[in-house]
Amino acid sequence: MKKLVLASVGVAVLLFTGCSQKNPNVDMTTKNQKIEKVNNTNGMNSNTNGMNSNNMDSNNMSSNKTPENNENTVKYLIANLESKLAPIYFDFDKYNIRADMKPVVESSATILDGDKAQKLSIKVEGNADEWGTDEYNYALGLKRAKKVKDELGVLGVSTDRMMIISYGESNPVCTEHNKVCWQKNRRVEFKLLP
Amino acid sequence: MIKKILMILVLSSVIFAADATVEIVKKLNSLPKIAVQDASDNNVDITLRKKFFKIIVGDLRVSAHFRPLDEYLKSSYEGDVKDNFLSKKGVDLILRFKLSLEKQNLMATVKLINASSGVVDSETNYKLENKRRFPFLAHRIVVSVNDAIGAPSIKWMEQFVIFAKYTGKKESEIVVSDYTLSFQKTLVKGGLNIFPIWANDAQTAFYYSSYNGYLPTLFKVDLTNGTRDKIISSKGMLVCSDVSKDGTKLLLTMAPNDQTDIYQYDLRYKQLKRITKYPGIDVNGNFIDNDKKIIFISDRLGYPNIFSKGIDGNSGIEQMVYRGKNNNSVSTMGNYIVYSSRDKSSEFGSKVFNLYLISTNTDYIRQLTANGRNIYPRFAKGKDTIMFIKQYKNQSSLGIIRLNANKSFLFPLKVGKIQSIDW
C-alpha cells in the first residue's frame, strides 16, 4: 500500500489572526504640521495630513530676514542666486572634490559669501547615482555634501549658515541609464533658504 | 515509493543544511509531482480562482519540495476516478481546493489526495476575513501541505514583506506585501519615506525614515492601533538598519555632526551610543553574536567592505570579507553573512552587483546570483531563504533565493523602483 504516512485527516478551521491583527486606525496626532499619509494594512483609513516634502526647505533654519524684504523679493533673490550656482560633480564612488570642480566650488563660495546671499541660509544637498545599495548611497551623498561644505568654509563662507543633507539616489536630474546620466546625478547642489 | 522519496528529501535537507555555503543541486526527479485542482463554486469569480491557482502552483515550486504541474485543472470537490488518480500525468499528489464566499469572508476547503491510491490524506477548512488577502490564504495552504509531507518548513512564505519604492523625485511610498507582491497595500505615501524595517518578529509595528520635515526623522508606526511615534532625528541622514532580537535596541546610521557613523539607540532609556568613529563612511549595521557585536559596511580601506566590531567599544575592528572591491550591503543570520559585491571595475560590465554567501565557520564563498544588480539581501527567519532586490533591464524585482535547492525566483514590481526591503 502506497499510502502516505501523513498527519491527521481531521478538519481544522483556521482564522487568519496573524493578518487580522494588523488592524490599525492610524491616529495622526501631530498638530500644526502637514505629515505623510499613513494607511493601515486593511486599507480602511487613510488620514490625509499630507506632509509637504518641501518643509525641509522652510522650517527652522536660522532666519535673518529683514522686515522690509517681502516674500516675493526674497523668492526672486533666491531664484536669481541659485541660477548662478552650478552643481559640483563627483567621480563614481568618490567624494573627494575633483581638480576640475575646484573652480566651481570657488565660484560658489564667491556667490554664497557675497552681500546679496549673506542673509540666506544654505542647504548643501548631496546626491548619488543609481549604482549600489541605497543606504551606502545616502552616506556617499552626505560625504560629498560635507566635503563641499568644508571647502566652502575654508573659502570663507560661514559654516553656521550651512546645513548638509543627502538624498542618495532619490533625487536624480537624469533618469536614463547611461554614463552621461549617472555623471549628472553624482553631484552636490545648493538650495538657499530665507 | 513516496515514503522513500520523502525520506530522501528530508534527510538530504538535513544534511545540506549543515553548510549553506556549499552549492547543492538536488535531482529534480526525487521530488513528488503534484497537481492542483480547482473545485470552487461557480459563483466565485474565475479570475480569483485562477489567480489563487497560480499562487499555489508558484508557492509549490518556490518551496523546492514539489514538482507542480502548471496545467489549470478543474474537478468536482469529491472527484471521480479520473480526477483522483491522474495516472496519465504521472502525479504523486493532488492538491484540490474549493473556494467559496460567505459575506466578506473567503472560505477554502483543501484536500491532499494520494494520486496512487486515491485516498484523501488530509482535509482542512480555512476562513479568511478579508478576501483581498487571498495570496496569504494560498501561502497558508501550501505551508500546510508542505508540513503534511514532512518537508522542511517554508513558513517564511507567510511573512509580510515591507518595502519602500521610489515613485518620483524625492517621492517614495512604503508598502506591505506578501513575498510574491501579489498582495500590496500602501502604508505611507507623500514625500520621501524610506528604509522601512519591522520592529518585531510579530510584524505588528515598523520603523521608517521620513525626509519630509526639517531633519530626517525616524518614526515608529504601530499597526495594531495606527499610532505613529517619533523616535529620533538627525542631521544629514538617518536609517534604521537593524533591530535587536528583543526589540529594545536599534542600529542607526546617522550623522548628528555631519559624519555618518553607526549608533545604537536604546529605546527603553532613550540613550544613544556611538559605535563607530571613522571619519569616512560607516553604514548598514547588523547585530551579530547575541547583539554584542555588529557587522557593518565601511570604506576605511578606500572602498566599501564588510567589518565587525564589538558594541562595548573594547574590541577591535575585524575585516570579514577579503574578496571584492565594492561590498556595499550585508545581512546576517547566525554564522552566515550574505553580501552584495560589485564584480567589475567598469560600470558598464555585464556582471555588476552579485550576492555572495559566506560562513564565519568556513572558508567557503558561494556566489548566489549571476547577472543584473542584486542588492539589499535579507535572510528570512530561517537560514535557507534570502530575499533581495534585483534591478535588471529597467525592471525592479523582489528576488527569492532558496539556498538548499540552489534556486532563485523573481517577482517584478509593476510600478516604481524598490528602494529597500525587510521581512
Short mmCIF file of N, CA and C in Angstrom, two decimals, chain A residues 1-16 18-30 33 35-43 51-53 55-56 59-61 92-95 123 125 130-136 138-140 142-143 146 149 163-167 169-173 177-179 182 186-187, chain B residues 2-3 6 93 114 121-129 133 136-137 140 148-149 160 166 168-170 176 185-195 202-203 208 210-214 216 222-226 228 236-237 239 241 253 255 258-260 279-281 283-284 297 299 304 326 328-329 342 347-348 352-353 373 375-376 394 417 419:
data_model
loop_
_atom_site.label_atom_id
_atom_site.label_comp_id
_atom_site.label_asym_id
_atom_site.label_seq_id
_atom_site.Cartn_x
_atom_site.Cartn_y
_atom_site.Cartn_z
N MET A 1 0.85 -1.19 0.00
CA MET A 1 0.00 0.00 0.00
C MET A 1 0.88 1.23 0.00
N LYS A 2 0.64 2.05 -0.98
CA LYS A 2 1.50 3.22 -1.12
C LYS A 2 0.90 4.43 -0.43
N LYS A 3 0.27 4.18 0.64
CA LYS A 3 -0.39 5.29 1.33
C LYS A 3 0.65 6.15 2.06
N LEU A 4 0.52 7.41 1.94
CA LEU A 4 1.43 8.30 2.63
C LEU A 4 1.18 8.26 4.13
N VAL A 5 2.26 8.33 4.86
CA VAL A 5 2.12 8.48 6.31
C VAL A 5 2.10 9.97 6.59
N LEU A 6 0.94 10.50 6.77
CA LEU A 6 0.81 11.93 6.93
C LEU A 6 0.11 12.27 8.24
N ALA A 7 0.06 13.52 8.46
CA ALA A 7 -0.58 14.00 9.69
C ALA A 7 -2.07 13.78 9.63
N SER A 8 -2.74 14.22 10.61
CA SER A 8 -4.15 13.90 10.79
C SER A 8 -5.00 14.27 9.59
N VAL A 9 -6.10 13.58 9.47
CA VAL A 9 -7.02 13.82 8.37
C VAL A 9 -8.14 14.74 8.83
N GLY A 10 -8.04 15.16 10.03
CA GLY A 10 -9.11 15.96 10.63
C GLY A 10 -9.33 17.28 9.93
N VAL A 11 -10.39 17.91 10.28
CA VAL A 11 -10.74 19.19 9.69
C VAL A 11 -10.47 20.29 10.71
N ALA A 12 -9.70 21.26 10.29
CA ALA A 12 -9.40 22.37 11.19
C ALA A 12 -9.87 23.66 10.55
N VAL A 13 -10.46 24.48 11.33
CA VAL A 13 -10.87 25.80 10.84
C VAL A 13 -9.84 26.82 11.30
N LEU A 14 -9.22 27.46 10.38
CA LEU A 14 -8.18 28.41 10.73
C LEU A 14 -8.63 29.82 10.45
N LEU A 15 -8.52 30.62 11.42
CA LEU A 15 -8.75 32.04 11.22
C LEU A 15 -7.41 32.70 11.03
N PHE A 16 -7.33 33.59 10.11
CA PHE A 16 -6.06 34.22 9.83
C PHE A 16 -5.84 35.38 10.78
N GLY A 18 -3.17 36.18 12.25
CA GLY A 18 -1.91 36.89 12.00
C GLY A 18 -2.14 38.07 11.10
N CYS A 19 -2.98 37.90 10.12
CA CYS A 19 -3.26 39.01 9.21
C CYS A 19 -4.17 40.04 9.87
N SER A 20 -5.20 39.52 10.54
CA SER A 20 -6.20 40.46 11.01
C SER A 20 -5.75 41.24 12.23
N GLN A 21 -4.60 40.86 12.81
CA GLN A 21 -4.07 41.66 13.91
C GLN A 21 -3.71 43.06 13.42
N LYS A 22 -3.31 43.12 12.18
CA LYS A 22 -2.89 44.41 11.66
C LYS A 22 -4.13 45.22 11.33
N ASN A 23 -4.67 45.78 12.36
CA ASN A 23 -5.95 46.47 12.21
C ASN A 23 -5.86 47.90 12.71
N PRO A 24 -4.87 48.62 12.18
CA PRO A 24 -4.63 49.94 12.76
C PRO A 24 -5.61 50.98 12.25
N ASN A 25 -5.95 51.85 13.11
CA ASN A 25 -6.62 53.06 12.69
C ASN A 25 -5.66 54.19 13.00
N VAL A 26 -4.93 54.57 12.01
CA VAL A 26 -3.80 55.46 12.23
C VAL A 26 -4.25 56.76 12.86
N ASP A 27 -3.69 57.00 14.02
CA ASP A 27 -4.02 58.22 14.74
C ASP A 27 -2.91 59.23 14.50
N MET A 28 -3.14 60.10 13.59
CA MET A 28 -2.10 61.08 13.27
C MET A 28 -2.29 62.26 14.20
N THR A 29 -1.58 62.23 15.30
CA THR A 29 -1.81 63.23 16.33
C THR A 29 -0.97 64.49 16.15
N THR A 30 -0.07 64.45 15.19
CA THR A 30 0.79 65.61 15.01
C THR A 30 -0.05 66.82 14.63
N GLN A 33 1.22 70.66 11.49
CA GLN A 33 2.22 70.27 10.51
C GLN A 33 1.59 69.29 9.54
N ILE A 35 1.71 66.13 7.41
CA ILE A 35 2.51 64.92 7.54
C ILE A 35 2.09 63.89 6.51
N GLU A 36 2.88 62.82 6.45
CA GLU A 36 2.63 61.80 5.45
C GLU A 36 1.25 61.18 5.63
N LYS A 37 0.74 60.72 4.54
CA LYS A 37 -0.48 59.94 4.59
C LYS A 37 -0.09 58.52 4.97
N VAL A 38 -0.61 58.02 6.07
CA VAL A 38 -0.28 56.68 6.53
C VAL A 38 -1.55 55.85 6.51
N ASN A 39 -1.52 54.77 5.77
CA ASN A 39 -2.67 53.88 5.71
C ASN A 39 -2.43 52.69 6.60
N ASN A 40 -3.49 52.02 6.97
CA ASN A 40 -3.29 50.76 7.67
C ASN A 40 -3.35 49.63 6.67
N THR A 41 -3.00 48.43 7.13
CA THR A 41 -2.92 47.31 6.20
C THR A 41 -4.28 46.87 5.70
N ASN A 42 -5.30 47.22 6.43
CA ASN A 42 -6.63 46.84 5.96
C ASN A 42 -7.18 47.81 4.93
N GLY A 43 -6.50 48.94 4.81
CA GLY A 43 -6.96 49.92 3.85
C GLY A 43 -8.25 50.58 4.25
N MET A 51 2.21 65.46 4.36
CA MET A 51 3.36 66.31 4.63
C MET A 51 3.89 66.88 3.33
N ASN A 52 4.24 68.12 3.36
CA ASN A 52 4.84 68.75 2.20
C ASN A 52 6.33 68.44 2.20
N SER A 53 6.78 67.79 1.16
CA SER A 53 8.17 67.37 1.13
C SER A 53 9.12 68.55 1.08
N ASN A 55 8.92 70.96 3.21
CA ASN A 55 9.00 71.57 4.53
C ASN A 55 10.43 71.75 4.99
N MET A 56 11.28 70.81 4.57
CA MET A 56 12.65 70.87 4.99
C MET A 56 13.32 72.14 4.47
N ASN A 59 11.53 75.27 7.21
CA ASN A 59 11.32 75.29 8.66
C ASN A 59 12.63 75.47 9.41
N ASN A 60 12.59 76.20 10.43
CA ASN A 60 13.59 76.18 11.48
C ASN A 60 14.99 76.61 11.11
N MET A 61 15.25 76.87 9.86
CA MET A 61 16.59 77.36 9.52
C MET A 61 16.72 78.75 10.13
N PHE A 92 32.69 58.32 -9.86
CA PHE A 92 31.97 57.14 -9.39
C PHE A 92 32.53 56.67 -8.04
N ASP A 93 31.66 56.55 -7.07
CA ASP A 93 32.00 56.01 -5.75
C ASP A 93 33.00 56.88 -4.98
N LYS A 94 33.20 58.13 -5.38
CA LYS A 94 34.18 59.01 -4.73
C LYS A 94 33.47 60.21 -4.10
N TYR A 95 34.16 60.78 -3.10
CA TYR A 95 33.62 62.01 -2.51
C TYR A 95 34.66 63.10 -2.36
N LYS A 123 21.48 75.25 2.09
CA LYS A 123 21.34 73.79 2.23
C LYS A 123 22.20 73.13 1.17
N GLU A 125 23.09 69.93 -0.66
CA GLU A 125 22.44 68.64 -0.90
C GLU A 125 23.36 67.69 -1.66
N GLU A 130 22.53 55.77 -9.43
CA GLU A 130 21.64 54.65 -9.08
C GLU A 130 22.40 53.38 -8.72
N TRP A 131 23.74 53.41 -8.78
CA TRP A 131 24.50 52.19 -8.53
C TRP A 131 24.64 51.93 -7.04
N GLY A 132 24.72 50.67 -6.71
CA GLY A 132 24.98 50.30 -5.32
C GLY A 132 23.72 50.27 -4.48
N THR A 133 23.93 49.99 -3.21
CA THR A 133 22.82 49.91 -2.27
C THR A 133 22.50 51.28 -1.71
N ASP A 134 21.23 51.54 -1.50
CA ASP A 134 20.80 52.91 -1.22
C ASP A 134 21.36 53.46 0.09
N GLU A 135 21.48 52.62 1.12
CA GLU A 135 21.99 53.14 2.39
C GLU A 135 23.40 53.67 2.20
N TYR A 136 24.20 52.93 1.47
CA TYR A 136 25.57 53.41 1.19
C TYR A 136 25.51 54.68 0.35
N TYR A 138 23.23 56.99 0.36
CA TYR A 138 22.88 58.14 1.21
C TYR A 138 24.12 58.64 1.95
N ALA A 139 24.93 57.70 2.45
CA ALA A 139 26.16 58.09 3.14
C ALA A 139 27.15 58.74 2.17
N LEU A 140 27.22 58.18 0.97
CA LEU A 140 28.12 58.75 -0.04
C LEU A 140 27.70 60.18 -0.40
N LEU A 142 26.11 62.20 1.46
CA LEU A 142 26.38 63.08 2.61
C LEU A 142 27.86 63.44 2.69
N LYS A 143 28.73 62.47 2.40
CA LYS A 143 30.17 62.78 2.40
C LYS A 143 30.49 63.83 1.33
N LYS A 146 29.40 67.09 2.67
CA LYS A 146 30.32 67.51 3.75
C LYS A 146 31.61 68.08 3.17
N LYS A 149 30.84 71.49 1.87
CA LYS A 149 30.64 72.42 3.00
C LYS A 149 31.99 72.81 3.60
N MET A 163 23.77 73.85 6.22
CA MET A 163 23.40 72.52 6.70
C MET A 163 23.55 71.56 5.52
N ILE A 164 23.90 70.32 5.84
CA ILE A 164 24.04 69.35 4.76
C ILE A 164 22.98 68.27 4.89
N ILE A 165 22.64 67.72 3.77
CA ILE A 165 21.69 66.60 3.75
C ILE A 165 21.97 65.75 2.52
N SER A 166 21.67 64.47 2.63
CA SER A 166 21.85 63.58 1.48
C SER A 166 20.50 63.05 1.02
N TYR A 167 20.34 62.99 -0.28
CA TYR A 167 19.15 62.36 -0.86
C TYR A 167 19.49 61.07 -1.60
N GLU A 169 20.09 58.31 -4.00
CA GLU A 169 19.72 58.27 -5.41
C GLU A 169 18.29 58.72 -5.64
N SER A 170 17.66 59.32 -4.60
CA SER A 170 16.23 59.62 -4.71
C SER A 170 15.93 60.90 -5.50
N ASN A 171 16.96 61.65 -5.83
CA ASN A 171 16.73 62.96 -6.43
C ASN A 171 17.51 63.12 -7.74
N PRO A 172 17.28 62.24 -8.71
CA PRO A 172 18.06 62.31 -9.94
C PRO A 172 17.64 63.49 -10.82
N VAL A 173 18.60 64.06 -11.53
CA VAL A 173 18.26 65.08 -12.53
C VAL A 173 18.13 64.42 -13.90
N HIS A 177 19.62 55.44 -18.34
CA HIS A 177 20.62 54.54 -17.75
C HIS A 177 21.88 54.54 -18.62
N ASN A 178 22.62 55.62 -18.54
CA ASN A 178 23.87 55.68 -19.29
C ASN A 178 24.89 56.52 -18.52
N LYS A 179 26.11 56.50 -19.04
CA LYS A 179 27.23 57.10 -18.31
C LYS A 179 27.03 58.60 -18.10
N TRP A 182 24.46 59.12 -15.33
CA TRP A 182 24.96 58.80 -13.99
C TRP A 182 25.89 59.90 -13.49
N ARG A 186 25.67 62.26 -9.88
CA ARG A 186 26.66 62.24 -8.79
C ARG A 186 27.08 63.68 -8.52
N ARG A 187 26.32 64.36 -7.69
CA ARG A 187 26.51 65.81 -7.63
C ARG A 187 26.15 66.35 -6.24
N ILE B 2 6.60 6.78 -2.40
CA ILE B 2 6.57 8.18 -1.96
C ILE B 2 7.22 8.33 -0.60
N LYS B 3 7.04 7.29 0.23
CA LYS B 3 7.70 7.30 1.54
C LYS B 3 9.20 7.48 1.36
N LEU B 6 10.13 10.95 0.19
CA LEU B 6 10.05 11.94 1.27
C LEU B 6 11.20 11.77 2.24
N LEU B 93 0.78 13.37 -6.02
CA LEU B 93 -0.14 14.00 -5.08
C LEU B 93 -1.10 14.93 -5.82
N ASN B 114 -3.65 11.25 -2.23
CA ASN B 114 -2.61 10.37 -2.76
C ASN B 114 -3.07 9.91 -4.14
N ASP B 121 -5.57 12.13 2.10
CA ASP B 121 -4.64 12.05 3.22
C ASP B 121 -4.89 13.14 4.24
N SER B 122 -5.38 14.27 3.81
CA SER B 122 -5.74 15.30 4.78
C SER B 122 -6.77 16.22 4.16
N GLU B 123 -7.55 16.85 5.02
CA GLU B 123 -8.56 17.78 4.55
C GLU B 123 -8.67 18.90 5.58
N THR B 124 -8.62 20.13 5.12
CA THR B 124 -8.61 21.26 6.05
C THR B 124 -9.51 22.37 5.52
N ASN B 125 -10.21 23.01 6.45
CA ASN B 125 -11.03 24.18 6.10
C ASN B 125 -10.33 25.45 6.54
N TYR B 126 -10.42 26.48 5.73
CA TYR B 126 -9.82 27.77 6.05
C TYR B 126 -10.87 28.87 5.91
N LYS B 127 -10.68 29.91 6.69
CA LYS B 127 -11.57 31.06 6.59
C LYS B 127 -10.72 32.33 6.62
N LEU B 128 -10.89 33.17 5.64
CA LEU B 128 -10.12 34.41 5.55
C LEU B 128 -11.10 35.58 5.65
N GLU B 129 -10.84 36.48 6.59
CA GLU B 129 -11.82 37.54 6.85
C GLU B 129 -11.80 38.65 5.82
N ARG B 133 -6.87 39.58 0.82
CA ARG B 133 -5.62 38.97 1.25
C ARG B 133 -5.50 37.51 0.79
N PHE B 136 -2.28 35.38 0.91
CA PHE B 136 -1.82 34.80 2.17
C PHE B 136 -2.55 33.49 2.47
N LEU B 137 -3.80 33.38 2.03
CA LEU B 137 -4.52 32.11 2.19
C LEU B 137 -3.84 31.03 1.35
N ARG B 140 -0.72 30.01 3.05
CA ARG B 140 -1.00 29.18 4.24
C ARG B 140 -1.29 27.74 3.82
N ALA B 148 2.56 18.75 5.87
CA ALA B 148 1.89 17.44 5.87
C ALA B 148 2.78 16.34 5.29
N ILE B 149 3.64 16.67 4.36
CA ILE B 149 4.51 15.62 3.81
C ILE B 149 5.82 15.54 4.58
N PHE B 160 5.08 38.85 6.23
CA PHE B 160 4.80 40.08 5.50
C PHE B 160 6.13 40.71 5.06
N TYR B 166 10.57 53.95 -4.88
CA TYR B 166 10.62 55.30 -5.43
C TYR B 166 9.52 55.44 -6.50
N GLY B 168 9.03 58.86 -7.75
CA GLY B 168 9.40 60.10 -8.42
C GLY B 168 10.54 60.75 -7.68
N LYS B 169 10.90 61.97 -8.09
CA LYS B 169 11.99 62.67 -7.42
C LYS B 169 11.59 62.99 -5.98
N LYS B 170 12.39 62.57 -5.04
CA LYS B 170 12.12 62.77 -3.61
C LYS B 170 10.72 62.28 -3.23
N VAL B 176 3.29 47.30 2.23
CA VAL B 176 3.36 45.96 2.81
C VAL B 176 2.82 44.98 1.77
N LYS B 185 -0.29 46.67 -0.16
CA LYS B 185 -1.06 47.71 0.50
C LYS B 185 -0.11 48.85 0.87
N THR B 186 -0.40 50.04 0.36
CA THR B 186 0.45 51.18 0.67
C THR B 186 0.16 51.66 2.09
N LEU B 187 1.23 51.79 2.87
CA LEU B 187 1.09 52.22 4.27
C LEU B 187 1.42 53.70 4.46
N VAL B 188 2.43 54.18 3.76
CA VAL B 188 2.85 55.57 3.91
C VAL B 188 3.07 56.16 2.52
N LYS B 189 2.52 57.33 2.27
CA LYS B 189 2.75 57.98 1.00
C LYS B 189 2.80 59.50 1.20
N GLY B 190 3.40 60.18 0.24
CA GLY B 190 3.54 61.63 0.33
C GLY B 190 4.93 62.01 0.78
N GLY B 191 5.79 62.46 -0.15
CA GLY B 191 7.14 62.84 0.22
C GLY B 191 8.09 61.65 0.19
N LEU B 192 9.20 61.82 0.87
CA LEU B 192 10.26 60.82 0.83
C LEU B 192 10.25 60.02 2.14
N ASN B 193 9.78 58.80 2.06
CA ASN B 193 9.65 57.92 3.22
C ASN B 193 10.35 56.61 2.88
N ILE B 194 11.42 56.31 3.59
CA ILE B 194 12.31 55.26 3.12
C ILE B 194 12.79 54.35 4.27
N PHE B 195 13.49 53.29 3.89
CA PHE B 195 14.10 52.34 4.81
C PHE B 195 13.15 51.80 5.88
N ALA B 202 6.71 39.68 15.31
CA ALA B 202 5.28 39.54 15.05
C ALA B 202 4.82 40.46 13.91
N GLN B 203 5.68 41.36 13.49
CA GLN B 203 5.39 42.28 12.39
C GLN B 203 4.14 43.13 12.68
N TYR B 208 10.47 53.66 10.08
CA TYR B 208 10.88 54.15 8.77
C TYR B 208 11.45 55.56 8.92
N SER B 210 11.64 59.37 7.63
CA SER B 210 10.92 60.39 6.87
C SER B 210 11.87 61.54 6.59
N TYR B 211 11.95 61.93 5.32
CA TYR B 211 12.79 63.06 4.93
C TYR B 211 11.89 64.26 4.59
N ASN B 212 10.82 64.41 5.33
CA ASN B 212 9.84 65.43 4.98
C ASN B 212 9.74 66.58 5.97
N GLY B 213 10.47 66.48 7.05
CA GLY B 213 10.49 67.58 8.00
C GLY B 213 11.79 68.34 7.88
N TYR B 214 12.09 69.12 8.90
CA TYR B 214 13.34 69.88 8.87
C TYR B 214 14.54 68.95 8.88
N PRO B 216 15.89 64.69 8.85
CA PRO B 216 15.48 63.30 8.68
C PRO B 216 15.07 62.71 10.03
N ASP B 222 2.72 51.79 14.75
CA ASP B 222 2.14 50.60 15.38
C ASP B 222 0.90 50.21 14.58
N LEU B 223 0.95 49.06 13.94
CA LEU B 223 -0.15 48.67 13.06
C LEU B 223 -1.37 48.16 13.83
N THR B 224 -1.20 47.86 15.10
CA THR B 224 -2.35 47.37 15.86
C THR B 224 -3.30 48.49 16.25
N ASN B 225 -2.75 49.71 16.40
CA ASN B 225 -3.66 50.81 16.77
C ASN B 225 -3.48 52.03 15.87
N GLY B 226 -2.54 51.95 14.93
CA GLY B 226 -2.41 53.02 13.95
C GLY B 226 -1.64 54.24 14.42
N ARG B 228 1.50 56.69 15.32
CA ARG B 228 2.84 56.94 14.79
C ARG B 228 3.61 57.77 15.81
N GLY B 236 21.58 65.41 8.29
CA GLY B 236 22.29 64.69 7.23
C GLY B 236 21.60 63.47 6.67
N MET B 237 21.47 62.42 7.49
CA MET B 237 20.80 61.19 7.06
C MET B 237 20.42 60.39 8.29
N VAL B 239 19.02 56.24 9.05
CA VAL B 239 18.50 54.94 8.61
C VAL B 239 18.51 54.00 9.81
N SER B 241 18.92 50.33 10.47
CA SER B 241 19.33 49.18 9.67
C SER B 241 19.12 47.84 10.37
N THR B 253 22.16 54.38 11.30
CA THR B 253 23.20 55.14 10.61
C THR B 253 22.72 56.57 10.60
N ALA B 255 24.07 61.02 11.22
CA ALA B 255 25.17 61.98 11.10
C ALA B 255 24.88 63.25 11.91
N ASP B 258 27.44 65.79 11.07
CA ASP B 258 27.77 65.76 9.63
C ASP B 258 28.60 64.55 9.25
N GLN B 259 28.80 63.62 10.16
CA GLN B 259 29.67 62.48 9.91
C GLN B 259 28.86 61.19 10.06
N THR B 260 28.79 60.38 8.99
CA THR B 260 27.98 59.16 9.07
C THR B 260 28.68 58.11 9.92
N PRO B 279 36.30 58.60 10.23
CA PRO B 279 35.92 59.82 9.51
C PRO B 279 35.43 59.60 8.07
N GLY B 280 35.37 58.35 7.62
CA GLY B 280 34.82 58.08 6.30
C GLY B 280 33.36 57.65 6.39
N ILE B 281 33.03 56.58 5.69
CA ILE B 281 31.64 56.10 5.67
C ILE B 281 31.52 54.80 6.47
N VAL B 283 28.19 52.40 7.54
CA VAL B 283 26.74 52.25 7.39
C VAL B 283 26.32 50.81 7.58
N ASN B 284 24.98 50.59 7.57
CA ASN B 284 24.39 49.25 7.42
C ASN B 284 24.77 48.31 8.56
N ILE B 297 29.20 48.03 7.00
CA ILE B 297 29.93 48.40 5.78
C ILE B 297 30.74 49.67 6.07
N ASP B 299 34.12 52.21 4.38
CA ASP B 299 35.09 52.45 3.30
C ASP B 299 36.49 52.73 3.87
N PRO B 304 34.16 50.25 -0.22
CA PRO B 304 33.21 49.65 0.73
C PRO B 304 33.50 48.17 0.98
N ASN B 326 34.07 46.28 -3.84
CA ASN B 326 32.91 47.12 -3.55
C ASN B 326 31.81 46.25 -2.96
N ASN B 328 28.88 46.41 -0.69
CA ASN B 328 28.19 47.60 -0.22
C ASN B 328 26.93 47.36 0.59
N SER B 329 26.50 46.11 0.79
CA SER B 329 25.40 45.88 1.73
C SER B 329 25.50 44.46 2.27
N ARG B 342 30.23 44.35 -5.99
CA ARG B 342 30.38 44.78 -7.38
C ARG B 342 31.50 43.98 -8.01
N GLU B 347 31.72 50.38 -14.80
CA GLU B 347 30.29 50.50 -14.51
C GLU B 347 29.44 50.00 -15.67
N PHE B 348 30.06 49.55 -16.74
CA PHE B 348 29.30 49.04 -17.88
C PHE B 348 29.44 47.52 -18.03
N VAL B 352 27.58 42.85 -12.71
CA VAL B 352 27.64 44.06 -11.88
C VAL B 352 27.60 43.71 -10.39
N PHE B 353 26.46 43.85 -9.76
CA PHE B 353 26.39 43.55 -8.33
C PHE B 353 25.82 42.15 -8.12
N ARG B 373 21.83 43.84 -11.22
CA ARG B 373 22.24 44.44 -9.95
C ARG B 373 21.46 43.81 -8.82
N ILE B 375 21.06 43.54 -4.95
CA ILE B 375 21.45 44.31 -3.77
C ILE B 375 20.49 44.04 -2.62
N TYR B 376 20.83 44.57 -1.47
CA TYR B 376 19.97 44.58 -0.29
C TYR B 376 19.49 43.19 0.12
N ASN B 394 16.00 47.79 -16.47
CA ASN B 394 14.98 48.76 -16.07
C ASN B 394 13.81 48.15 -15.29
N LYS B 417 10.42 51.78 -8.35
CA LYS B 417 11.71 51.10 -8.18
C LYS B 417 11.88 50.80 -6.70
N GLN B 419 13.28 50.49 -3.22
CA GLN B 419 14.38 51.21 -2.56
C GLN B 419 15.03 50.35 -1.47
#
